[in-house]
XYZ file of C-alpha atoms in Angstrom:
528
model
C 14.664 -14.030 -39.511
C 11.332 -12.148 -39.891
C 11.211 -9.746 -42.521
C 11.215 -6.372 -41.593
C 8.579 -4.388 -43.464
C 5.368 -6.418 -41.863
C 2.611 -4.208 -42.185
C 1.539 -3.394 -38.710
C 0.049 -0.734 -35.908
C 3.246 0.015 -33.689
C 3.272 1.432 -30.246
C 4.332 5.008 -29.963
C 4.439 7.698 -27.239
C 4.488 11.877 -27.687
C 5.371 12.394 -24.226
C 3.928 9.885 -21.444
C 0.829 9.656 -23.916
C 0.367 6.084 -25.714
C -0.647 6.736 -29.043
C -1.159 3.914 -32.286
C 0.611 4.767 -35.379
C 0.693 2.806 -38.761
C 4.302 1.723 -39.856
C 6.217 -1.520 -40.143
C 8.043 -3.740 -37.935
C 11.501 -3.385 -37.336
C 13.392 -6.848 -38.055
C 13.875 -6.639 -34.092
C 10.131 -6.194 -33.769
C 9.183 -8.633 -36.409
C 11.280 -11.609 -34.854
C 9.681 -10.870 -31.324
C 13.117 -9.518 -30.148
C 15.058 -12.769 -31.148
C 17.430 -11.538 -33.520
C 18.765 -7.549 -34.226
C 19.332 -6.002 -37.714
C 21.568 -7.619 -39.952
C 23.463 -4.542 -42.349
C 21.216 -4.942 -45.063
C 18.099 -5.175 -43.168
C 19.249 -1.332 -41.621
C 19.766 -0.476 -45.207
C 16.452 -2.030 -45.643
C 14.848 0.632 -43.036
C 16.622 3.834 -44.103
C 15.793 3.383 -47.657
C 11.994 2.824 -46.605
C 12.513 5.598 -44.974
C 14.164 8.178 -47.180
C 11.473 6.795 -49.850
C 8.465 7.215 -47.582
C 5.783 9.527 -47.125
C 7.489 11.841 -44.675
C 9.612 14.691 -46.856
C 12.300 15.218 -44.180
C 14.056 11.840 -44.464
C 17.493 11.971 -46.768
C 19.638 8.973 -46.517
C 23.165 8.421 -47.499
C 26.691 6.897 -46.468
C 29.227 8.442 -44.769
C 31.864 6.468 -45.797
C 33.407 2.668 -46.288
C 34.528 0.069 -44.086
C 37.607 -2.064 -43.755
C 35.788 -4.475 -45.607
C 33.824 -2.172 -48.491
C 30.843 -1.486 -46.612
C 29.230 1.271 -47.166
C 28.535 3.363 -43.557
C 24.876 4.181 -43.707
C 23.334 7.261 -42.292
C 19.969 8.900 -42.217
C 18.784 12.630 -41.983
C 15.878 14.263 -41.018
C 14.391 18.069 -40.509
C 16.603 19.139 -43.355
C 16.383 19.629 -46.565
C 19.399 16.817 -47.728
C 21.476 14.378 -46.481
C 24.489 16.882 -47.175
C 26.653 18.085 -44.151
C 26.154 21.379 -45.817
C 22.592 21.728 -45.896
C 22.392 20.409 -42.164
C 24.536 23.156 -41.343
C 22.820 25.444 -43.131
C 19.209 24.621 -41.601
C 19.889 26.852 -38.184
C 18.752 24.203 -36.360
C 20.415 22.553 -33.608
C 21.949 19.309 -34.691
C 21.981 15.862 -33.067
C 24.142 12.545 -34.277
C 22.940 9.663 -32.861
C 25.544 6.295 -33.325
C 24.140 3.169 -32.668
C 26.638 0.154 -33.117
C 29.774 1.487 -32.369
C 30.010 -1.916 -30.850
C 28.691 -4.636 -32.928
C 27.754 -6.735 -30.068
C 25.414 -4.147 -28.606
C 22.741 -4.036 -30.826
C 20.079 -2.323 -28.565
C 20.927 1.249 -29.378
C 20.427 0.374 -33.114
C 17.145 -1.053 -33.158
C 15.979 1.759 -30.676
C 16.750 3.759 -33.411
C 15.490 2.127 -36.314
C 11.912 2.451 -34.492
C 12.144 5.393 -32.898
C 12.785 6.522 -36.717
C 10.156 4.827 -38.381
C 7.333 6.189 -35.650
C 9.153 9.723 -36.335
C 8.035 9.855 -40.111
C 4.554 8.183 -39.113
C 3.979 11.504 -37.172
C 5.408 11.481 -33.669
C 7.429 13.981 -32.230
C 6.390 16.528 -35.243
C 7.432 19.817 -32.910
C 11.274 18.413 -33.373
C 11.522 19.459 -36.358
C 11.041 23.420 -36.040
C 14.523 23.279 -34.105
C 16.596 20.563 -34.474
C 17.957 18.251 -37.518
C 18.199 14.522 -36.037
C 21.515 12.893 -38.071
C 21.760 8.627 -36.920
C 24.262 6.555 -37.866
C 22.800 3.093 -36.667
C 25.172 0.625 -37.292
C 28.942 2.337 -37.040
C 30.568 -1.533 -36.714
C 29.161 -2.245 -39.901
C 31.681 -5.470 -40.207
C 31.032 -6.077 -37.457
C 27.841 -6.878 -37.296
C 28.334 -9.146 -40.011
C 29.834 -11.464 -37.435
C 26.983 -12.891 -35.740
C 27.283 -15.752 -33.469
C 25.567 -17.221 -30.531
C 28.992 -17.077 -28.342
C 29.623 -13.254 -28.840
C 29.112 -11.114 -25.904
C 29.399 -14.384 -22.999
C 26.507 -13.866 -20.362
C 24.755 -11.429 -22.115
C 21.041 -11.981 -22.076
C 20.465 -11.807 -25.719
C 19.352 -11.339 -29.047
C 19.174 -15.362 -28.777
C 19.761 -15.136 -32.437
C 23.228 -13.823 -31.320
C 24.833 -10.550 -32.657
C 27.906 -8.985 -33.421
C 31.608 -8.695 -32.215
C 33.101 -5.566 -30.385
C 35.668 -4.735 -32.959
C 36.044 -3.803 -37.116
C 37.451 -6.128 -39.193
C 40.838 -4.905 -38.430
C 40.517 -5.524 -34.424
C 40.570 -2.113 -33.495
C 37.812 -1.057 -30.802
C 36.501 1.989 -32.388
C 35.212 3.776 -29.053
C 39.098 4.055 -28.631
C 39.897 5.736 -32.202
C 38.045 9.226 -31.795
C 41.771 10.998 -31.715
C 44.466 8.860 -33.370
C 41.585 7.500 -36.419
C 43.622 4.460 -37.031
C 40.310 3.229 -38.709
C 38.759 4.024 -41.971
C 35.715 3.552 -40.133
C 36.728 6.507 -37.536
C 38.277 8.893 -40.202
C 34.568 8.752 -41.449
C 32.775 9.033 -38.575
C 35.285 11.901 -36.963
C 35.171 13.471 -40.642
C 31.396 13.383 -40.594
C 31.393 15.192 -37.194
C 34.044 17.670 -37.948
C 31.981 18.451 -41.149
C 28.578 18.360 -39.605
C 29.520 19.647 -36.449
C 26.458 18.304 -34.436
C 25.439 20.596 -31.117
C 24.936 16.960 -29.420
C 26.015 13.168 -29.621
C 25.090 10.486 -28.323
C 26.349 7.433 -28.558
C 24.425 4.147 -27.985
C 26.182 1.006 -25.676
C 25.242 -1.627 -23.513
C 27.270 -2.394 -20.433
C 27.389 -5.475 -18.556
C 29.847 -5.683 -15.150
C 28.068 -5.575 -11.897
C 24.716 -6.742 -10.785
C 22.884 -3.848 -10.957
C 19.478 -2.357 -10.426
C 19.612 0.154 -13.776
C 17.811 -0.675 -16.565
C 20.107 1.804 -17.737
C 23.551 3.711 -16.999
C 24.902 7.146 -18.841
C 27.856 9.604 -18.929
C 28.603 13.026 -20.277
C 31.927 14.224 -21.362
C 33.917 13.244 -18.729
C 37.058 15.425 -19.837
C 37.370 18.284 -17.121
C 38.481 20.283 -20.195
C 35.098 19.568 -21.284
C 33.716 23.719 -21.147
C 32.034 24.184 -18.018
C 28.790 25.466 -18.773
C 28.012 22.766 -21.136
C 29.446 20.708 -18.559
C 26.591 21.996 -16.100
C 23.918 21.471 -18.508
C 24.468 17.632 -18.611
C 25.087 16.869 -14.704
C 23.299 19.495 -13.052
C 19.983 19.765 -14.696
C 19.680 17.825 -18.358
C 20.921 13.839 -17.058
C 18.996 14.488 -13.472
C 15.941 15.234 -15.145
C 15.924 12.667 -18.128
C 16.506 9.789 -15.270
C 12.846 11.624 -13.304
C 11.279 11.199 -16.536
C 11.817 7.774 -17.115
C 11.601 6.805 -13.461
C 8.025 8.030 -13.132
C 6.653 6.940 -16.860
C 8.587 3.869 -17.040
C 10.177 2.469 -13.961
C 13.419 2.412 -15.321
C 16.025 3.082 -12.936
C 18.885 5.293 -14.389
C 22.379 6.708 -13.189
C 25.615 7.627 -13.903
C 28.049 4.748 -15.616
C 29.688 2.723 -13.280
C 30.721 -0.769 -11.526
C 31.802 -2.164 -8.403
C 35.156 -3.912 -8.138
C 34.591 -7.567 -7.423
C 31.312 -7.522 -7.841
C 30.823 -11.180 -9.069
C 33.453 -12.419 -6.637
C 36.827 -11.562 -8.918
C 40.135 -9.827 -6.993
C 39.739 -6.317 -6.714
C 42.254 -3.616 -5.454
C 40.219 -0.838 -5.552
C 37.964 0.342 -2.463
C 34.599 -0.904 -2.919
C 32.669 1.688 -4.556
C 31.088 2.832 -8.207
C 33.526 3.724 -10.669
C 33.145 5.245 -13.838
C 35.908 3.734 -17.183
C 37.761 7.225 -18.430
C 37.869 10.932 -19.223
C 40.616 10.382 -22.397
C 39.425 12.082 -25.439
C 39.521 8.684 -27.140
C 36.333 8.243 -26.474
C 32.987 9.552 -28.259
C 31.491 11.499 -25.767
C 34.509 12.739 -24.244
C 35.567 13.588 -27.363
C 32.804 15.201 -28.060
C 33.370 17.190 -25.200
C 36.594 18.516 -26.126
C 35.185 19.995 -29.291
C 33.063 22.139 -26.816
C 29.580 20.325 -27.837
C 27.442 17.851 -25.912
C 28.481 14.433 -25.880
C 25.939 11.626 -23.746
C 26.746 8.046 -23.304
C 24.203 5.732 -23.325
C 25.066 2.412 -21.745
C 21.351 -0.160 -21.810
C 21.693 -3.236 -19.169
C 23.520 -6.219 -20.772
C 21.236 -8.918 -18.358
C 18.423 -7.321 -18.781
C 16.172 -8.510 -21.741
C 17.080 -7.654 -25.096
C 13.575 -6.021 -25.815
C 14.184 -3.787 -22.080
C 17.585 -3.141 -23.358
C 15.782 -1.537 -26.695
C 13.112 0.108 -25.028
C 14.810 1.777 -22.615
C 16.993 2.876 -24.994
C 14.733 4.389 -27.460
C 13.592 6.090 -24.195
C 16.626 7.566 -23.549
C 16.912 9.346 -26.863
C 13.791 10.885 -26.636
C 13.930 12.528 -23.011
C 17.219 13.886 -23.766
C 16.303 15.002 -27.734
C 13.200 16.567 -25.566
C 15.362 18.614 -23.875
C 17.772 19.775 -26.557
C 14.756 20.368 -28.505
C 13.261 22.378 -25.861
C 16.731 24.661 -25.087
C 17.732 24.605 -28.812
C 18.531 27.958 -28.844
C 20.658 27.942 -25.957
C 22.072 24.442 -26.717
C 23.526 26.324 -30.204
C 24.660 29.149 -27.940
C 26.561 27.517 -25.698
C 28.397 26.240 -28.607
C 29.338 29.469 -29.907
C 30.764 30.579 -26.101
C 32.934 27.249 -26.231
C 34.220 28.108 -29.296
C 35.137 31.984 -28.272
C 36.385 30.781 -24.944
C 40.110 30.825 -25.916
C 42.267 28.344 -23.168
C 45.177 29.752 -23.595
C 46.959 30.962 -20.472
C 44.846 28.366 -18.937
C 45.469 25.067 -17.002
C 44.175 21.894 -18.800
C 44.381 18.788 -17.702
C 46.694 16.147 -19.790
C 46.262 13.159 -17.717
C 43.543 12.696 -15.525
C 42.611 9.912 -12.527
C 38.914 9.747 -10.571
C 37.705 12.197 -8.141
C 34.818 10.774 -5.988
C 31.905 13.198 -5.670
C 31.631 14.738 -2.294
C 29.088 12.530 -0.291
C 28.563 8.872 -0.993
C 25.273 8.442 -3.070
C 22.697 5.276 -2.957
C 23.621 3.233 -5.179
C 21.116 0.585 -6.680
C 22.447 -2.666 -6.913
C 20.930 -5.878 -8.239
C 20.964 -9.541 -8.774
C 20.927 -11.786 -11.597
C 20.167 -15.588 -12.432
C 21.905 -17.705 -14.794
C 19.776 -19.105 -17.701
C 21.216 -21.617 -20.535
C 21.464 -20.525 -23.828
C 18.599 -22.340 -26.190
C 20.821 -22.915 -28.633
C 24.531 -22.738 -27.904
C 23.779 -23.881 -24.498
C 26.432 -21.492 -22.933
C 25.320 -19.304 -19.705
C 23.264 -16.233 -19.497
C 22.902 -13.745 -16.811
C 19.288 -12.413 -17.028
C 18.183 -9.308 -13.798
C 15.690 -9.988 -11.657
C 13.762 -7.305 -10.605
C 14.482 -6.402 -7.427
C 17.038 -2.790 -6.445
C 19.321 -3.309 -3.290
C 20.321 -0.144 -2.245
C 24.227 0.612 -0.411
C 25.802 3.871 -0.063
C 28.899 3.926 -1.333
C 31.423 6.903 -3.165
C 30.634 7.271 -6.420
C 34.042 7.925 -8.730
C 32.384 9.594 -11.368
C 33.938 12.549 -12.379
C 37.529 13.431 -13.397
C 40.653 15.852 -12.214
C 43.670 16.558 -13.688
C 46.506 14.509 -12.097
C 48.883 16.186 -14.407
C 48.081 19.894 -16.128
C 50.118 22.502 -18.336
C 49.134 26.011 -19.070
C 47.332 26.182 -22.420
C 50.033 27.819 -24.950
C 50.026 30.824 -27.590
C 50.690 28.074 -30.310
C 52.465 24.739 -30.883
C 55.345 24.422 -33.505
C 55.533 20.770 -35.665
C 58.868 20.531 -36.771
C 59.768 18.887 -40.140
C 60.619 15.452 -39.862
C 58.610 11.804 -40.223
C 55.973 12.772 -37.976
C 54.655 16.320 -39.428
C 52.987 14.397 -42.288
C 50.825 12.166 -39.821
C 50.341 15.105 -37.125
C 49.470 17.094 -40.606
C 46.729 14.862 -41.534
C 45.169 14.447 -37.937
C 44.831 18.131 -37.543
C 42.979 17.881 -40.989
C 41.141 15.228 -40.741
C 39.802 16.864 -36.783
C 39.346 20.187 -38.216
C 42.297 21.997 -36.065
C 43.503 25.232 -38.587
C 47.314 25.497 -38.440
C 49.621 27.820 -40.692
C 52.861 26.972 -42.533
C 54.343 30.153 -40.790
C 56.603 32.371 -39.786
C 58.188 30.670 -36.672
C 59.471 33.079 -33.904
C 63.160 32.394 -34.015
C 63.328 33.350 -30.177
C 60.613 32.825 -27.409
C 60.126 29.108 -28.023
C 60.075 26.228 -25.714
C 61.161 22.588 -26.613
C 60.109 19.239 -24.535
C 63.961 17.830 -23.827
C 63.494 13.933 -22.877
C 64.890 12.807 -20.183
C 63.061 8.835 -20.600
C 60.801 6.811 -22.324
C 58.355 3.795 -21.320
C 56.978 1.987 -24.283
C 54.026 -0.557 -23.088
C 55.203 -3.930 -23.756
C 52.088 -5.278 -25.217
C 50.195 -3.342 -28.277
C 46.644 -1.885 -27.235
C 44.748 -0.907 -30.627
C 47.641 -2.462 -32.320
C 49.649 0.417 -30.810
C 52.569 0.207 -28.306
C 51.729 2.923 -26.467
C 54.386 5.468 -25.384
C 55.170 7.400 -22.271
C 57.765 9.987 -22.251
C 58.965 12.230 -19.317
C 61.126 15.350 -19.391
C 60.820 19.221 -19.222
C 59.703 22.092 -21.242
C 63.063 24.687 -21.670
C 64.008 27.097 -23.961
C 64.468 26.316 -27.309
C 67.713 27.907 -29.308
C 66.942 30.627 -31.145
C 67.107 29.826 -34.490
C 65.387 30.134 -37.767
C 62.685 26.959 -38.342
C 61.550 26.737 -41.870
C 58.517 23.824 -43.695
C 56.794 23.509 -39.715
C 53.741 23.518 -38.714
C 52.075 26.486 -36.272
C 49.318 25.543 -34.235
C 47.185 28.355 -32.279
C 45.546 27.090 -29.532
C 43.271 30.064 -29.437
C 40.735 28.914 -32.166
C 37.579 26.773 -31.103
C 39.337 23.396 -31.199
C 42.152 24.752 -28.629
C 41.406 22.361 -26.330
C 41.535 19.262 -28.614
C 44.781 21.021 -30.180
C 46.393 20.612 -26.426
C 45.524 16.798 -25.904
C 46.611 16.181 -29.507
C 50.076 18.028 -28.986
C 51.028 18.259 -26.055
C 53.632 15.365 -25.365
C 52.721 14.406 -21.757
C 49.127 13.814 -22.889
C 47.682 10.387 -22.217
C 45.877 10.895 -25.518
C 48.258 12.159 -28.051
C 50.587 12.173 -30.790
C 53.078 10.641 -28.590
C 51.260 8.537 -26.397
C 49.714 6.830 -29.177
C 53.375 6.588 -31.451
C 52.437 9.134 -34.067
C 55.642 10.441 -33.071
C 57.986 7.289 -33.629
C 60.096 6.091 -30.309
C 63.697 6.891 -32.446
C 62.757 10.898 -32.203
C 62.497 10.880 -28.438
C 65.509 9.278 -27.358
C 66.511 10.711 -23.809
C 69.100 13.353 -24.188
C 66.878 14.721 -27.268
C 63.794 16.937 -27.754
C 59.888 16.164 -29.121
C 59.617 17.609 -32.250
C 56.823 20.015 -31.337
C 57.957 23.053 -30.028
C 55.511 25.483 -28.010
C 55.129 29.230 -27.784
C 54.005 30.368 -24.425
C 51.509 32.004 -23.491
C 52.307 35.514 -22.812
């Protein structure tokens, strides 16, 4: 592979305008978009750039994968690398994660340049308001696992790239709330410590034929707080996808696919559907914290070098906007966090709610190419957009909802320790007591599915029953829980047993303490 420090004079853009800068190559660059960074190439970057010219680059790790690597991560527009001095700045604050997925490198090398042209001089007004954190390779082992065969159909790197999970299997776009990782404890640590205004989060999709260079999601949670909530569909995605339309071409919309699109059995009606609104996820994680989470989700047939440079694009127009509404961006994160939910309905398990009129949809259609190497098919886009109106399943409703509680009681026994260390390790404040001995509710089981096959190396649980009155009775060594602090709503879909996201679902709370005839060992006060 090309080295990745070739002197050179790299394309930038402030804006529509074109503009030469002096820099290096990125390894994806320098290899004419053949191969993506390996982990010590990225390390490579960030220490050229954290020993640069430009003053405002710190770099550091954030912590250490299954495997001893260490998580790299770059700051700049503050004045260290330290979650305390980002904080400190009184900027807004951004977290960028390429490589959550080791097998979509696109969102990492976007990065890695759009970095490298920031400390040769572009985008300079950024830095009176907001403090850009990235974290470009997440998967770090797993982008050690390069191969030709990884990702079937996807039109390159030809040099091949990574694998979708860590070392330990685990999909870590599915490990936001149970942190089964010690690659999410860091990255869920770093955000609970950092507490960035906005995330995104860097993919690439493959699926249906499409004509997008380039698909996207905010939280999808309808817990997510609405006027942050507004921000993203009503005016901040609408107008990123005019920008790049009209200075670029690239077609953009809202994450989806169309069942059977290649010919495979579908059930569902034919229309666009979006993946999930469970907390589980980044940006819908994100969401729940009351901040600004995006999804980013580049082509997987289009070109690897599209793929890149659409996503670079991406980040810009939207770190354009939150740069330009910084102030309000930060306020609307102090209104989530006053808005208390308690007394309120929030949704616990959720199912797709089709927006109300069918939209255009841009379709596409691809070729198959052979692999120059491995010989195995590729799907490459041609450029051509077939419209069809169709109903777009985009957005999320509660199928199932509880009113919000006062607080939520975690009884002693062998799940406190675990539920303990979540609500640590998320940042949810709980006190050791006193416990009402009257007023309580208890969850009394009346069944209990548990999936027969492991997903995340889980068997995932499903219990049904009631909320009644609990005995009154003195509860000493639990847990109290108020649900009105600013991580209320992440407090409910952590605790709340019929949550397709929580401490039950995902067996924190083992299957022998819900046996039907019993109770969940979290208790609830009501609200009044």
């Amino acid at each position: 592979m090309a080295g990745c420090v070739a002197p050179a004079e790299t394309a930038g853009r402030t804006g529509a305008e074109e503009v030469r800068v002096p820099g290096f190559e990125t390894p994806a660059e320098a290899s004419g978009y053949e191969h993506t960074a390996s982990y010590a190439e990225t390390r490579r970057v960030l220490d050229l750039l954290a020993d640069g010219a430009d003053p405002q680059f710190y770099a550091r790790s954030f912590g250490t994968t299954v495997e001893g690597r260490e998580m790299p991560l770059v700051v700049w527009g503050a004045g260290s690398a330290e979650a305390q001095a980002v904080r400190q700045s009184g900027k807004t604050r951004v977290l960028v994660i390429g490589g959550i997925h080791a097998g979509e490198p696109a969102g990492k090398d976007a990065v890695l340049a759009l970095m490298r042209d920031l400390a040769a001089g572009q985008h300079a007004a950024w830095a009176d308001s907001l403090v850009l954190v990235v974290a470009p390779i997440y998967n770090a082992d797993g982008a050690e696992r390069v191969a030709t065969d990884n990702r079937p159909l996807q039109f390159g790197p030809l040099g091949g790239m990574g694998v979708r999970p860590n070392a330990q299997g685990l999909d870590l776009n599915r490990d936001f709330v149970k942190a089964a990782s010690p690659e999410a404890q860091a990255m869920v640590s770093l955000i609970r410590d950092l507490d960035p205004h906005v995330v995104l989060d860097l993919h690439t999709t493959d699926g249906s034929p499409m004509g997008y260079h380039l698909t996207y999601a905010p939280g999808l949670s309808p817990n997510t707080p609405p006027a942050i909530d507004a921000d993203l569909w009503d005016r901040w995605l609408p107008s990123v996808s005019d920008s790049l339309l009209a200075a670029d071409d690239y077609a953009t919309y809202h994450y989806g696919n169309v069942p059977g699109a290649f010919g495979e059995e579908a059930t569902a009606p034919r229309g666009w559907y979006s993946f999930s609104a469970q907390p589980r996820f980044s940006t819908n994680y994100v969401g729940l914290r009351g901040r600004y989470g995006i999804l980013s989700e580049a082509y997987s047939y289009a070109s690897f070098q599209e793929r890149v440079d659409v996503s670079r694009r991406f980040v810009e127009e939207v770190l354009d906007r939150v740069w330009s509404e910084a102030s309000l961006v930060r306020q609307r994160a102090a209104d989530a966090d006053d808005q208390s939910v308690v007394g309120r309905e929030q949704a616990v398990r959720t199912v797709w709610a089709p927006l109300a009129q069918p939209v255009e949809i841009l379709l596409g259609r691809v070729d198959t190419l052979r692999h120059p190497v491995s010989g195995e098919p590729m799907r490459v886009r041609r450029d051509v957009r077939v419209p069809e109106v169709m109903p777009a399943f985009v957005r999320f409703q509660a199928s199932e909802s509880v009113v919000a509680p006062q607080a939520y009681v975690v009884r002693a026994g062998p799940a406190q320790a675990a539920i303990r260390g979540l609500l640590d390790l998320h940042g949810i404040r709980y006190t050791t007591g006193p416990v009402p001995e009257a007023g309580r509710q208890r969850f009394e089981v009346s069944g209990l599915t548990v999936a027969e096959r492991p997903s995340q190396n889980v068997r995932t649980q499903d219990v049904t029953g009631a909320w009644r009155a609990a005995p009154a009775e003195r509860v000493d060594d639990a847990l109290v829980v108020p649900v009105a602090q600013p991580l209320g709503r992440l407090a409910v879909a952590l605790l709340e047993p019929r949550s397709e996201d929580g401490v039950v679902a995902w067996a924190v709370v083992p299957p022998e303490a819900l046996a039907a005839g019993g109770s969940v060992p979290i208790e609830r006060i009501p609200a009044r």
